[in-house]
Tab-separated table of C-alpha atoms in Angstrom:
chain	number	residue	atom	x	y	z
A	26	UNK	CA	-15.036	34.607	-182.425
A	27	UNK	CA	-12.649	34.566	-179.483
A	28	UNK	CA	-14.302	35.333	-176.169
A	29	UNK	CA	-12.445	36.666	-173.134
A	30	UNK	CA	-14.073	37.574	-169.822
A	31	UNK	CA	-12.665	38.767	-166.526
A	32	UNK	CA	-14.044	39.181	-163.036
A	33	UNK	CA	-13.261	39.416	-159.363
A	34	UNK	CA	-14.628	39.277	-155.847
A	35	UNK	CA	-15.879	42.342	-153.965
A	36	UNK	CA	-12.499	43.207	-152.420
A	37	UNK	CA	-10.495	42.347	-155.555
A	38	UNK	CA	-8.332	39.810	-153.756
A	39	UNK	CA	-9.491	37.023	-156.064
A	40	UNK	CA	-9.650	37.715	-159.787
A	41	UNK	CA	-10.175	35.438	-162.743
A	42	UNK	CA	-10.136	35.246	-166.521
A	43	UNK	CA	-12.102	32.923	-168.778
A	44	UNK	CA	-11.179	32.127	-172.361
A	45	UNK	CA	-13.774	30.928	-174.851
A	46	UNK	CA	-17.490	30.316	-174.740
A	47	UNK	CA	-19.433	29.867	-171.516
A	48	UNK	CA	-22.777	28.228	-170.776
A	49	UNK	CA	-25.885	30.430	-170.522
A	50	UNK	CA	-26.592	31.599	-166.980
A	51	UNK	CA	-28.545	29.110	-164.862
A	52	UNK	CA	-30.518	30.358	-161.875
A	53	UNK	CA	-30.529	27.844	-159.014
A	54	UNK	CA	-33.232	28.250	-156.371
A	55	UNK	CA	-32.219	25.354	-154.080
A	56	UNK	CA	-32.087	26.017	-150.352
A	57	UNK	CA	-28.264	25.840	-150.238
A	58	UNK	CA	-27.870	28.511	-152.919
A	59	UNK	CA	-30.489	30.705	-151.259
A	60	UNK	CA	-28.780	30.432	-147.882
A	61	UNK	CA	-25.356	31.247	-149.292
A	62	UNK	CA	-26.397	34.232	-151.399
A	63	UNK	CA	-29.641	35.484	-149.857
A	64	UNK	CA	-31.634	34.833	-153.024
A	65	UNK	CA	-30.503	32.388	-155.718
A	66	UNK	CA	-27.336	31.490	-157.590
A	67	UNK	CA	-26.887	32.905	-161.053
A	68	UNK	CA	-23.977	31.036	-162.582
A	69	UNK	CA	-22.355	30.177	-165.854
A	70	UNK	CA	-20.003	27.251	-166.442
A	71	UNK	CA	-16.701	26.668	-168.199
A	72	UNK	CA	-14.166	23.851	-168.511
A	73	UNK	CA	-11.644	24.210	-165.694
A	74	UNK	CA	-8.686	24.435	-168.091
A	75	UNK	CA	-10.115	27.677	-169.548
A	76	UNK	CA	-10.294	29.401	-166.142
A	77	UNK	CA	-7.281	31.249	-164.732
A	78	UNK	CA	-7.466	32.461	-161.118
A	79	UNK	CA	-5.248	34.946	-159.265
A	80	UNK	CA	-5.428	35.120	-155.487
A	81	UNK	CA	-6.261	31.426	-155.088
A	82	UNK	CA	-4.794	31.551	-151.579
A	83	UNK	CA	-7.831	33.648	-150.568
A	84	UNK	CA	-10.372	31.112	-151.834
A	85	UNK	CA	-11.982	28.995	-149.137
A	86	UNK	CA	-13.846	25.886	-150.226
A	87	UNK	CA	-16.921	24.755	-148.328
A	88	UNK	CA	-18.101	21.179	-148.887
A	89	UNK	CA	-21.834	21.767	-149.188
A	90	UNK	CA	-22.750	18.203	-150.145
A	91	UNK	CA	-21.177	14.778	-150.535
A	92	UNK	CA	-20.113	15.513	-154.112
A	93	UNK	CA	-19.675	19.281	-154.503
A	94	UNK	CA	-18.105	22.328	-152.910
A	95	UNK	CA	-18.521	26.096	-153.043
A	96	UNK	CA	-15.625	28.527	-153.345
A	97	UNK	CA	-15.713	32.002	-151.833
A	98	UNK	CA	-13.271	34.781	-150.984
A	99	UNK	CA	-12.137	34.338	-147.396
A	100	UNK	CA	-11.523	38.077	-147.054
A	101	UNK	CA	-14.780	39.632	-148.353
A	102	UNK	CA	-17.081	36.583	-148.466
A	103	UNK	CA	-18.016	36.855	-152.150
A	104	UNK	CA	-19.461	33.637	-153.560
A	105	UNK	CA	-17.404	32.822	-156.658
A	106	UNK	CA	-17.372	29.156	-157.686
A	107	UNK	CA	-19.210	25.860	-157.453
A	108	UNK	CA	-17.560	22.609	-158.473
A	109	UNK	CA	-18.685	19.020	-158.502
A	110	UNK	CA	-16.133	16.351	-157.635
A	111	UNK	CA	-14.510	14.908	-160.748
A	112	UNK	CA	-16.317	17.247	-163.146
A	113	UNK	CA	-14.556	18.795	-166.111
A	114	UNK	CA	-16.453	22.087	-165.687
A	115	UNK	CA	-16.632	24.644	-162.903
A	116	UNK	CA	-19.470	27.090	-162.275
A	117	UNK	CA	-18.685	30.781	-161.863
A	118	UNK	CA	-21.116	33.234	-160.292
A	119	UNK	CA	-22.453	35.562	-162.980
A	120	UNK	CA	-22.341	38.600	-160.713
A	121	UNK	CA	-18.572	38.295	-160.306
A	122	UNK	CA	-17.898	39.054	-163.985
A	123	UNK	CA	-16.802	42.500	-165.096
A	124	UNK	CA	-19.195	44.339	-167.394
A	125	UNK	CA	-19.947	44.107	-170.147
A	126	UNK	CA	-20.031	40.386	-169.401
A	127	UNK	CA	-21.633	39.160	-172.608
A	128	UNK	CA	-23.470	36.527	-170.552
A	129	UNK	CA	-26.929	35.373	-171.647
A	130	UNK	CA	-29.821	33.975	-169.619
A	131	UNK	CA	-30.562	30.252	-169.707
A	132	UNK	CA	-33.131	28.731	-167.326
A	133	UNK	CA	-34.135	28.174	-163.687
A	134	UNK	CA	-33.526	24.984	-161.679
A	135	UNK	CA	-34.824	23.684	-158.337
A	136	UNK	CA	-37.883	25.896	-158.637
A	137	UNK	CA	-39.803	23.574	-156.285
A	138	UNK	CA	-37.384	24.657	-153.539
A	139	UNK	CA	-37.451	28.417	-154.194
A	140	UNK	CA	-38.062	30.884	-151.403
A	141	UNK	CA	-41.601	31.951	-150.581
A	142	UNK	CA	-40.701	35.648	-150.616
A	143	UNK	CA	-40.191	36.157	-154.360
A	144	UNK	CA	-41.644	35.229	-157.724
A	145	UNK	CA	-39.825	34.071	-160.822
A	146	UNK	CA	-41.115	36.745	-163.158
A	147	UNK	CA	-39.494	36.011	-166.503
A	148	UNK	CA	-40.271	33.732	-169.420
A	149	UNK	CA	-37.230	31.481	-169.049
A	150	UNK	CA	-37.799	27.716	-168.738
A	151	UNK	CA	-38.324	26.500	-165.172
A	152	UNK	CA	-37.409	23.046	-163.901
A	153	UNK	CA	-38.737	21.782	-160.577
A	154	UNK	CA	-35.553	19.819	-159.817
A	155	UNK	CA	-32.049	19.873	-161.297
A	156	UNK	CA	-30.652	20.587	-164.699
A	157	UNK	CA	-32.566	19.028	-167.586
A	158	UNK	CA	-30.866	16.221	-169.509
């Protein structure tokens, strides 16, 4: 089955299309993700060659660590992407996809770092640190 998904930032200045299958949504509770979004990241992942972006001139990249950066719309501030240096894949924020998205839930990471103001109240697997091997 061919899969095609589209999405955009809040103002519509940055839009994207993804061809093919995507990873289940991973919920990241690390302090960086919480500070950028106000809660946690919910992101899928796709090989970069299957992502097409329009409005790339509006994307600002913030180097959040020594080996990764976060992409957001410089006009409306929407968090859109996360990419690790040299990686084949790029993460895309689940909330940026148009509905119906067809995305499915995966698991939670960095649960040991989650905020003290909410509970993880689902039955998805939880990992105290990063992505499981």
